[in-house]
CSV table of C-alpha atoms in Angstrom, one decimal:
chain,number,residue,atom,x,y,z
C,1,UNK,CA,-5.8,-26.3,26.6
C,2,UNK,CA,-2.3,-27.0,25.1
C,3,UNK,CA,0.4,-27.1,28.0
C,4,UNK,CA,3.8,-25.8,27.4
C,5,UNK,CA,6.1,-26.5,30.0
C,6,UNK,CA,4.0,-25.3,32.6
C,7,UNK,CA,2.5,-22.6,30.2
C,8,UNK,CA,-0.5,-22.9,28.8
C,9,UNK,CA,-2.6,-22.0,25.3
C,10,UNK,CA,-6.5,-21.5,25.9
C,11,UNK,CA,-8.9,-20.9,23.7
C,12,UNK,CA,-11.9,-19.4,24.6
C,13,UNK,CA,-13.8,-22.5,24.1
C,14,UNK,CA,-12.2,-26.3,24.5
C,15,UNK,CA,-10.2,-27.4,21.9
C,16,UNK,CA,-12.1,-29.6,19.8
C,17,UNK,CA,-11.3,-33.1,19.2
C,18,UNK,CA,-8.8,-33.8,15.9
C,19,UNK,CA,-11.9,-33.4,13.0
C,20,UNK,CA,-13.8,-31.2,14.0
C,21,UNK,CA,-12.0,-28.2,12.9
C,22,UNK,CA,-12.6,-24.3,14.1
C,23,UNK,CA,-10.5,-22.2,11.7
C,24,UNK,CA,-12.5,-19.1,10.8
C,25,UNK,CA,-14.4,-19.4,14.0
C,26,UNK,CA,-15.3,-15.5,15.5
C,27,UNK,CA,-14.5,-15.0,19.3
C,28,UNK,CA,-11.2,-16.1,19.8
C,29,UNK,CA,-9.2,-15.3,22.4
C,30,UNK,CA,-5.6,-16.2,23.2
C,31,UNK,CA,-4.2,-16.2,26.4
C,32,UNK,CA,-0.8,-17.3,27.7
C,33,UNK,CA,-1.0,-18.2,31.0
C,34,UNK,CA,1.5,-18.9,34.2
C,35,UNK,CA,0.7,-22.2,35.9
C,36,UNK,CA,4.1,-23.1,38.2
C,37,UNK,CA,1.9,-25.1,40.2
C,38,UNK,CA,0.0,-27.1,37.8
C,39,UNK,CA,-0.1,-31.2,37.7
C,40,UNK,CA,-3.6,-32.5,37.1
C,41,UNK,CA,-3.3,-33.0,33.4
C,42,UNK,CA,-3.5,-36.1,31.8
C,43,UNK,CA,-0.4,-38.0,29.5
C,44,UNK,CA,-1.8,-37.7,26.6
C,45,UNK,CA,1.1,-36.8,23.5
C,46,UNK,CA,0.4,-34.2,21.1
C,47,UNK,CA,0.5,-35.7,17.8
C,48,UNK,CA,0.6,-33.7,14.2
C,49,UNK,CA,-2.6,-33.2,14.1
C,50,UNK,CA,-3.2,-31.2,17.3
C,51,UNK,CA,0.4,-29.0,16.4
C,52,UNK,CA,-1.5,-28.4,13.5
C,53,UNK,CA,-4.6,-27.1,15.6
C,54,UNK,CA,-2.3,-24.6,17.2
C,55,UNK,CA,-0.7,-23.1,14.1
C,56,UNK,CA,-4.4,-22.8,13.1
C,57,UNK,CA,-5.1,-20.7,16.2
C,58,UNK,CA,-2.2,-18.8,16.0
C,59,UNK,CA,-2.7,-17.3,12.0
C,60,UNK,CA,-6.4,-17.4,13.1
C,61,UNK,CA,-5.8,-14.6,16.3
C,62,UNK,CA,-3.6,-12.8,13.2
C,63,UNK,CA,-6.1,-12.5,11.3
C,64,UNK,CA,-8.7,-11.1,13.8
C,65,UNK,CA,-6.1,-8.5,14.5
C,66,UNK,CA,-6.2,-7.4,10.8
C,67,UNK,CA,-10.6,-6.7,11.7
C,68,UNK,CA,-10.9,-4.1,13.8
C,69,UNK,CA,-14.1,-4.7,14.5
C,70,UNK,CA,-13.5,-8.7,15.4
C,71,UNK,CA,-10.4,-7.6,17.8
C,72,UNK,CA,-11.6,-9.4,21.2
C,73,UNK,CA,-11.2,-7.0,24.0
C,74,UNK,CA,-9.0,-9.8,25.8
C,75,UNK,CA,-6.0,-8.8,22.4
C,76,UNK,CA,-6.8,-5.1,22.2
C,77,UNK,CA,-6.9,-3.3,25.8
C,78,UNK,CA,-4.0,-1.9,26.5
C,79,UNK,CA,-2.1,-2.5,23.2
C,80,UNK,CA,-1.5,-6.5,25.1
C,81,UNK,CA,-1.3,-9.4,22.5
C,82,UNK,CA,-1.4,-11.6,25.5
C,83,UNK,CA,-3.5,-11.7,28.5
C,84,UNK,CA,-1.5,-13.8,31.3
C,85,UNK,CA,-2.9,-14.9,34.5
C,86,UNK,CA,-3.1,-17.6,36.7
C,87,UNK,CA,-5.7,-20.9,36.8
C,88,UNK,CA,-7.1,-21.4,40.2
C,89,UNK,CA,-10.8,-23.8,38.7
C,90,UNK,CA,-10.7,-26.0,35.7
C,91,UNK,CA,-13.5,-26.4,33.5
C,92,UNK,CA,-14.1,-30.5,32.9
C,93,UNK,CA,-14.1,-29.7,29.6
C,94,UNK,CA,-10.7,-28.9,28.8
C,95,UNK,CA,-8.4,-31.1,27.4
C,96,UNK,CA,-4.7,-31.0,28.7
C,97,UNK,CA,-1.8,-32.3,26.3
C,98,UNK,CA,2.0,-32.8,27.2
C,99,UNK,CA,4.3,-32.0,24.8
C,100,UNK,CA,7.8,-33.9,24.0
C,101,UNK,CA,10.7,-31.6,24.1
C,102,UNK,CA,11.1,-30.8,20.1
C,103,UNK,CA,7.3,-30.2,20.3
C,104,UNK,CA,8.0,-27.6,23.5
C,105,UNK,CA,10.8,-25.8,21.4
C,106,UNK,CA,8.6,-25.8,17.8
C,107,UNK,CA,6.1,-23.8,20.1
C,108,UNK,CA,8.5,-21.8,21.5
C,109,UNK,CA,9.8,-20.5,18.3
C,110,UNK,CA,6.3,-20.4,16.9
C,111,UNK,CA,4.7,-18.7,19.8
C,112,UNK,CA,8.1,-15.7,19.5
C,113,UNK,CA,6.8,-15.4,16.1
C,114,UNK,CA,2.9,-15.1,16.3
C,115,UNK,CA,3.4,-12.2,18.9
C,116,UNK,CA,6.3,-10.7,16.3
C,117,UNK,CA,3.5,-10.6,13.2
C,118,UNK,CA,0.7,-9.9,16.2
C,119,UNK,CA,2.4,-6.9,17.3
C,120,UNK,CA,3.4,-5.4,13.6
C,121,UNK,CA,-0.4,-6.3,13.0
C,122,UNK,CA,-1.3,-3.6,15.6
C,123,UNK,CA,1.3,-1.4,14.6
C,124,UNK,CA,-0.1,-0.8,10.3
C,125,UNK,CA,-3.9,-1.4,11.8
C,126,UNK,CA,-3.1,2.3,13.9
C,127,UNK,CA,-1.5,4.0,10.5
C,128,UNK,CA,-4.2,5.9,9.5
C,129,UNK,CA,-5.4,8.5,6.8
C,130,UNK,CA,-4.8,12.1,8.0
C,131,UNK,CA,-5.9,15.2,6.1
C,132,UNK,CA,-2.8,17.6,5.6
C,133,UNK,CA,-4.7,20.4,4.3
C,134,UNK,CA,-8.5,20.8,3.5
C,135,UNK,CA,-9.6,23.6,1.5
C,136,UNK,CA,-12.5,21.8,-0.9
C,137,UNK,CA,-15.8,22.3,1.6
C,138,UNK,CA,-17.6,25.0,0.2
C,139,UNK,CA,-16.0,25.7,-2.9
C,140,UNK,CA,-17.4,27.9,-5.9
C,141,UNK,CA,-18.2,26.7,-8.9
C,142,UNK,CA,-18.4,29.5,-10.6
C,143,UNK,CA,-15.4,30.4,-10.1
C,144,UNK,CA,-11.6,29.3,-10.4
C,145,UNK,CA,-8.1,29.2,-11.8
C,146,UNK,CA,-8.0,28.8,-15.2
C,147,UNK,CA,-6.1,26.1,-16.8
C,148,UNK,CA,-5.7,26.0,-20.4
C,149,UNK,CA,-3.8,24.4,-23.6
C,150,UNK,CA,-2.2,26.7,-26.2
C,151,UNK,CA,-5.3,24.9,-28.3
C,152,UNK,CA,-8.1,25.9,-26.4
C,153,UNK,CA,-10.0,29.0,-27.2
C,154,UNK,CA,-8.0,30.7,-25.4
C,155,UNK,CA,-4.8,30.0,-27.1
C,156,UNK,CA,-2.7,30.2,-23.5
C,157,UNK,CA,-0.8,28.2,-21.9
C,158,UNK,CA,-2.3,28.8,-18.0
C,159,UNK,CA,-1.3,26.5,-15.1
C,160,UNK,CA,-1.9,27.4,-11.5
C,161,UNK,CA,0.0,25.8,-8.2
C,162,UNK,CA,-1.3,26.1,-4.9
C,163,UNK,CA,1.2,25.8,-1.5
C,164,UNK,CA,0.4,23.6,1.5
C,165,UNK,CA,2.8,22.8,5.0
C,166,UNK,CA,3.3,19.9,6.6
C,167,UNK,CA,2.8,19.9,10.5
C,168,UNK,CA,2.3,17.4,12.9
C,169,UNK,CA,5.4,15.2,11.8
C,170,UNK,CA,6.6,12.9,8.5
C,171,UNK,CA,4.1,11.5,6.2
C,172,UNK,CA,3.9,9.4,3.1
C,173,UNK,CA,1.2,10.9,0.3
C,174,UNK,CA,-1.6,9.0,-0.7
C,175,UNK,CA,-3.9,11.5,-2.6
C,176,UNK,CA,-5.1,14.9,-3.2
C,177,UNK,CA,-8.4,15.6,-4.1
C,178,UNK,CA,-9.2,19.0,-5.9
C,179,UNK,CA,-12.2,20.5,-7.4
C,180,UNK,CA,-12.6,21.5,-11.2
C,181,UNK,CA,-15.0,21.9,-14.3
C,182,UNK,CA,-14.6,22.8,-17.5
C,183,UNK,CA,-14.0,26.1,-18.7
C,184,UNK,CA,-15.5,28.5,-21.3
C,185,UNK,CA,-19.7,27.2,-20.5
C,186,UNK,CA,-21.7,27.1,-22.8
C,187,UNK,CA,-18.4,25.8,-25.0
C,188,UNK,CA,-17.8,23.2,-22.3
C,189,UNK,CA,-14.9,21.5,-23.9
C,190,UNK,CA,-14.4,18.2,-23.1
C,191,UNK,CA,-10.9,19.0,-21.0
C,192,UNK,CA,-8.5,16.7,-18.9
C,193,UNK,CA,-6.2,18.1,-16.1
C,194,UNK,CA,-3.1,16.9,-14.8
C,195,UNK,CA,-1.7,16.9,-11.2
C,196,UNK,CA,2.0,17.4,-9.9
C,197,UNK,CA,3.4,17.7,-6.6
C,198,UNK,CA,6.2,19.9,-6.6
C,199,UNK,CA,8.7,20.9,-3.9
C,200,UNK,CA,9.4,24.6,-2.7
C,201,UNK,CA,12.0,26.8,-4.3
C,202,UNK,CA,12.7,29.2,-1.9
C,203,UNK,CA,9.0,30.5,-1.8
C,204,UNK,CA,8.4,29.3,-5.6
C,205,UNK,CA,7.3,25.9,-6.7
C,206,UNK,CA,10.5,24.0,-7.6
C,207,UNK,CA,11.0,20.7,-9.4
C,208,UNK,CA,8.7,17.8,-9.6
C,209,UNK,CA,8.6,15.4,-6.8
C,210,UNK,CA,5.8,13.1,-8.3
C,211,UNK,CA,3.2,13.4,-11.0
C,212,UNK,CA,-0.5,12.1,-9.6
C,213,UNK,CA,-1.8,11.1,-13.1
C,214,UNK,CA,-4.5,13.0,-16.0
C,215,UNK,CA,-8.2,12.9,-15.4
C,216,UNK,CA,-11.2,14.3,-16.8
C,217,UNK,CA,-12.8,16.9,-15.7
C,218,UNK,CA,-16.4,17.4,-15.9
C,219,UNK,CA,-19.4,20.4,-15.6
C,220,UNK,CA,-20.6,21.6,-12.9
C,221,UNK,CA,-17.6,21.2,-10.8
C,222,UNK,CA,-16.7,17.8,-9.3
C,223,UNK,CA,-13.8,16.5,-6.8
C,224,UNK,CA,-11.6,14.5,-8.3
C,225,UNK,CA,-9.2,11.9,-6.6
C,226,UNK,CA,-5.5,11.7,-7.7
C,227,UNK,CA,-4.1,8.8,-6.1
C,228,UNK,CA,0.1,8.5,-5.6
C,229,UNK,CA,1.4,5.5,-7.1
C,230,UNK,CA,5.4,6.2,-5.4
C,231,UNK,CA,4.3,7.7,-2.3
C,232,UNK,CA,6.8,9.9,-1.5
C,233,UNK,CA,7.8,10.8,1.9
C,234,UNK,CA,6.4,14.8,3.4
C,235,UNK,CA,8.4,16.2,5.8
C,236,UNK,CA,7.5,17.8,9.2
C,237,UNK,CA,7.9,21.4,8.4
C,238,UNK,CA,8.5,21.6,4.8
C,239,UNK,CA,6.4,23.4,1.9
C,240,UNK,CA,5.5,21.5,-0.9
C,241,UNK,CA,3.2,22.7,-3.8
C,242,UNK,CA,0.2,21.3,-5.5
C,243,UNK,CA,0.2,21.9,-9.8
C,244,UNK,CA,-2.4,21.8,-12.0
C,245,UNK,CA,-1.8,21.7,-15.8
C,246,UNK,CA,-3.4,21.2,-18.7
C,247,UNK,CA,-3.8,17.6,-19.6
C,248,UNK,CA,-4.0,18.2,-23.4
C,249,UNK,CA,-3.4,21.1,-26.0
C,250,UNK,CA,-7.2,22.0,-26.4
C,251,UNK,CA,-7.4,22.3,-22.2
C,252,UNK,CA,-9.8,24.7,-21.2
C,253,UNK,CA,-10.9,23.8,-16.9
C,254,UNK,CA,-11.1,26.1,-14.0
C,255,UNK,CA,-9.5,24.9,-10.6
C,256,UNK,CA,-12.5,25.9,-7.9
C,257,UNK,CA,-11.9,28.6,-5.6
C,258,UNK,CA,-12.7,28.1,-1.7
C,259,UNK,CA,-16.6,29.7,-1.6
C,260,UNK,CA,-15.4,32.8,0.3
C,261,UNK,CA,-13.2,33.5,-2.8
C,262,UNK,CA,-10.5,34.3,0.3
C,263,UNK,CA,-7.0,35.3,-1.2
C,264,UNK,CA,-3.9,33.8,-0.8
C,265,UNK,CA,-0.6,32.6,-1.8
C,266,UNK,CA,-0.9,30.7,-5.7
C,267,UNK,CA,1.6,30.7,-8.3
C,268,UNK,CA,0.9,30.7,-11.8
C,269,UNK,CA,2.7,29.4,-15.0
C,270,UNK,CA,1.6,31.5,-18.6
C,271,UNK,CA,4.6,29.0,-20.4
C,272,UNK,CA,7.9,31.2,-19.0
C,273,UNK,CA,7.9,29.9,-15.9
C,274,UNK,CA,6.5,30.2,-12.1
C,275,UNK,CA,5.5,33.4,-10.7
C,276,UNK,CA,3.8,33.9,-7.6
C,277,UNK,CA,0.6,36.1,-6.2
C,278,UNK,CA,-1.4,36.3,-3.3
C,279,UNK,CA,-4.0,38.2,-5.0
C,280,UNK,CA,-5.5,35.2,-6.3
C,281,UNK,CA,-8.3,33.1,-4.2
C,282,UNK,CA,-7.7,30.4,-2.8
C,283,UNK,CA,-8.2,27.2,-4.6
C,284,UNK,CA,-10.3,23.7,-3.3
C,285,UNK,CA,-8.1,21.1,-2.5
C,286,UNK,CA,-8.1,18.2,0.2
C,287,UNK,CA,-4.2,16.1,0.4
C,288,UNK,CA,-4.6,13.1,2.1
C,289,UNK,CA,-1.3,11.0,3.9
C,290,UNK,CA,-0.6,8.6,5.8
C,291,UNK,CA,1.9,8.7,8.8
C,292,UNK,CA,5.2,7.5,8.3
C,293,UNK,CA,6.2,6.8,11.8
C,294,UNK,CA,4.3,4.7,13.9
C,295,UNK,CA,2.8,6.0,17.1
C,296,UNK,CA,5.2,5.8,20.6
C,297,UNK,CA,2.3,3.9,22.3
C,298,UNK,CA,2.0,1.3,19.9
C,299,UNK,CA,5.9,1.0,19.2
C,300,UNK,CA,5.9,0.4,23.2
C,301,UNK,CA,3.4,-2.0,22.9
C,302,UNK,CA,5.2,-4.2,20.3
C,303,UNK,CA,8.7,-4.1,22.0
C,304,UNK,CA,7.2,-5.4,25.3
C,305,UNK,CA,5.5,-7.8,23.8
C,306,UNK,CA,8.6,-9.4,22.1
C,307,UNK,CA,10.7,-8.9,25.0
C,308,UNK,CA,8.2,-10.5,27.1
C,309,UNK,CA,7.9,-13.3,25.1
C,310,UNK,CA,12.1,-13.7,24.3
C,311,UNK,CA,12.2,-13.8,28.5
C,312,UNK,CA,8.9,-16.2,28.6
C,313,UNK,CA,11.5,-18.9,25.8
C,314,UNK,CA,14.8,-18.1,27.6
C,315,UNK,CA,13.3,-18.8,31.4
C,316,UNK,CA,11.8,-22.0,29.9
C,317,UNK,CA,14.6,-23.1,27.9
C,318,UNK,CA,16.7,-26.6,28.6
């Protein structure tokens, strides 16, 4: 135990002695506990080396937080960083130090900032991956949109652009997945496709928001992953269009339609522009995002826990 002006730092195990070192150890578990009434501890000083000690604790809690699957129970339930409580039976293995009153307020500054970093910690760890729209199990791959160079057999320029909503609030993009092959079997032309997000034009896709990148496509059909470099932000509410184009001037793929070959809206580009249709089937396409706002709960969490510990420094200051 480390005692802070009647406060204490516990680890879930004694400290050890200076040496014998514990960074990286699994298991640990802060906990700031209340002790107004506590006096048996010895007159030992704290010297660099056990300040040093508690930093180490401190960025090691940090980085338990950033495993999931290491988070003791003690840091996660309830969305605490801290468990306090009071001491009522010592264990005759703990060690007590005193600390000199720069050493109380380097803690004190230290111990505002650990539950800072350990609450914006929990906040990214409970920013997860959501699925915005899913149309890729079950897709056909036989059949599909064509896309196509003016240099392909075809000698058209085809692209095809599919629409997709937001609900459920803002997001930032991470990546859409869509399945495609290539085109004109037995030919199979060795064909790239590229992928756009676009924003809605009253109903039509509009301009380019960001472009995901040119991959190759392959036969039979495959999913392929276009990843977002910029991220950009989705809003709650608003239409936004996925567009697939030919990657190169000899293009010849086929975007997958959903297996039940249901129709609905699409937009297609023949090289004058976008025009829509909700003859066409559907096409196979997964867009993946991540939330942009953090969730209420854990926002609560984090503010309490900085106000609790600005009120734990002021009662406690000189």
């Amino acid at each position: 135990m480390i005692m802070l002006d009647g406060w204490v730092w516990q680890r879930s195990c004694p400290i050890p002695a200076p040496g014998n070192g514990f960074a990286g150890r699994t298991g640990l578990v802060l906990e700031l506990l209340n002790i107004p009434d506590f006096h048996q501890n010895s007159n030992t000083p704290l010297d660099s080396t056990y300040l040093g000690c508690y930093i180490s604790l401190c960025m090691e809690a940090i980085q338990l937080l950033q495993s999931p699957a290491e988070v003791p129970s003690a840091l996660a339930g309830d969305g605490a960083c801290f468990v306090r409580q009071r001491i009522r039976h010592w264990s005759r293995n703990s060690r007590t130090v005193r600390l000199g009153r720069t050493e109380r307020y380097a803690m004190k500054v230290t111990a505002l900032l650990v539950g800072f970093l350990m609450g914006f910690t929990l906040c990214v760890g409970v920013a997860q991956a959501d699925v915005l729209y899913n149309t890729l199990p079950g897709y056909d791959n036989s059949a599909g949109a064509t896309i196509s160079g003016t240099g392909a057999a075809t000698q058209t320029y085809l692209s095809y652009a599919q629409p997709f909503t937001v609900a459920g609030g803002n997001f930032t993009l991470s990546s859409v997945e869509v399945a495609a092959s290539w085109a004109g079997y037995p030919l199979r032309n060795a064909s790239t496709v590229s992928l756009s997000l676009l924003a809605d034009n009253t109903g039509t896709p509009g301009s380019e928001i960001e472009s995901l990148g040119t991959m190759s496509t392959a036969y039979p059909a495959s999913v392929i992953q276009f990843n977002s470099s910029s991220h950009p932000l989705l809003e709650s509410g608003q239409t936004y269009w996925v567009a697939m184009l030919p990657g190169a001037s000899n293009t010849w793929a086929s975007w997958c339609v959903v297996g039940s070959h249901t129709p609905g809206l699409g937009a297609i580009d023949e090289g004058s522009g976008w025009a829509t249709s909700t003859n066409d089937g559907i096409c196979a396409m997964k867009v993946n995002a991540v939330s942009a706002v953090p969730e209420p709960g854990t926002l609560l969490a984090l503010c309490s826990g900085i106000l609790g510990l600005a009120g734990f420094a002021a009662r406690h200051r000189k």
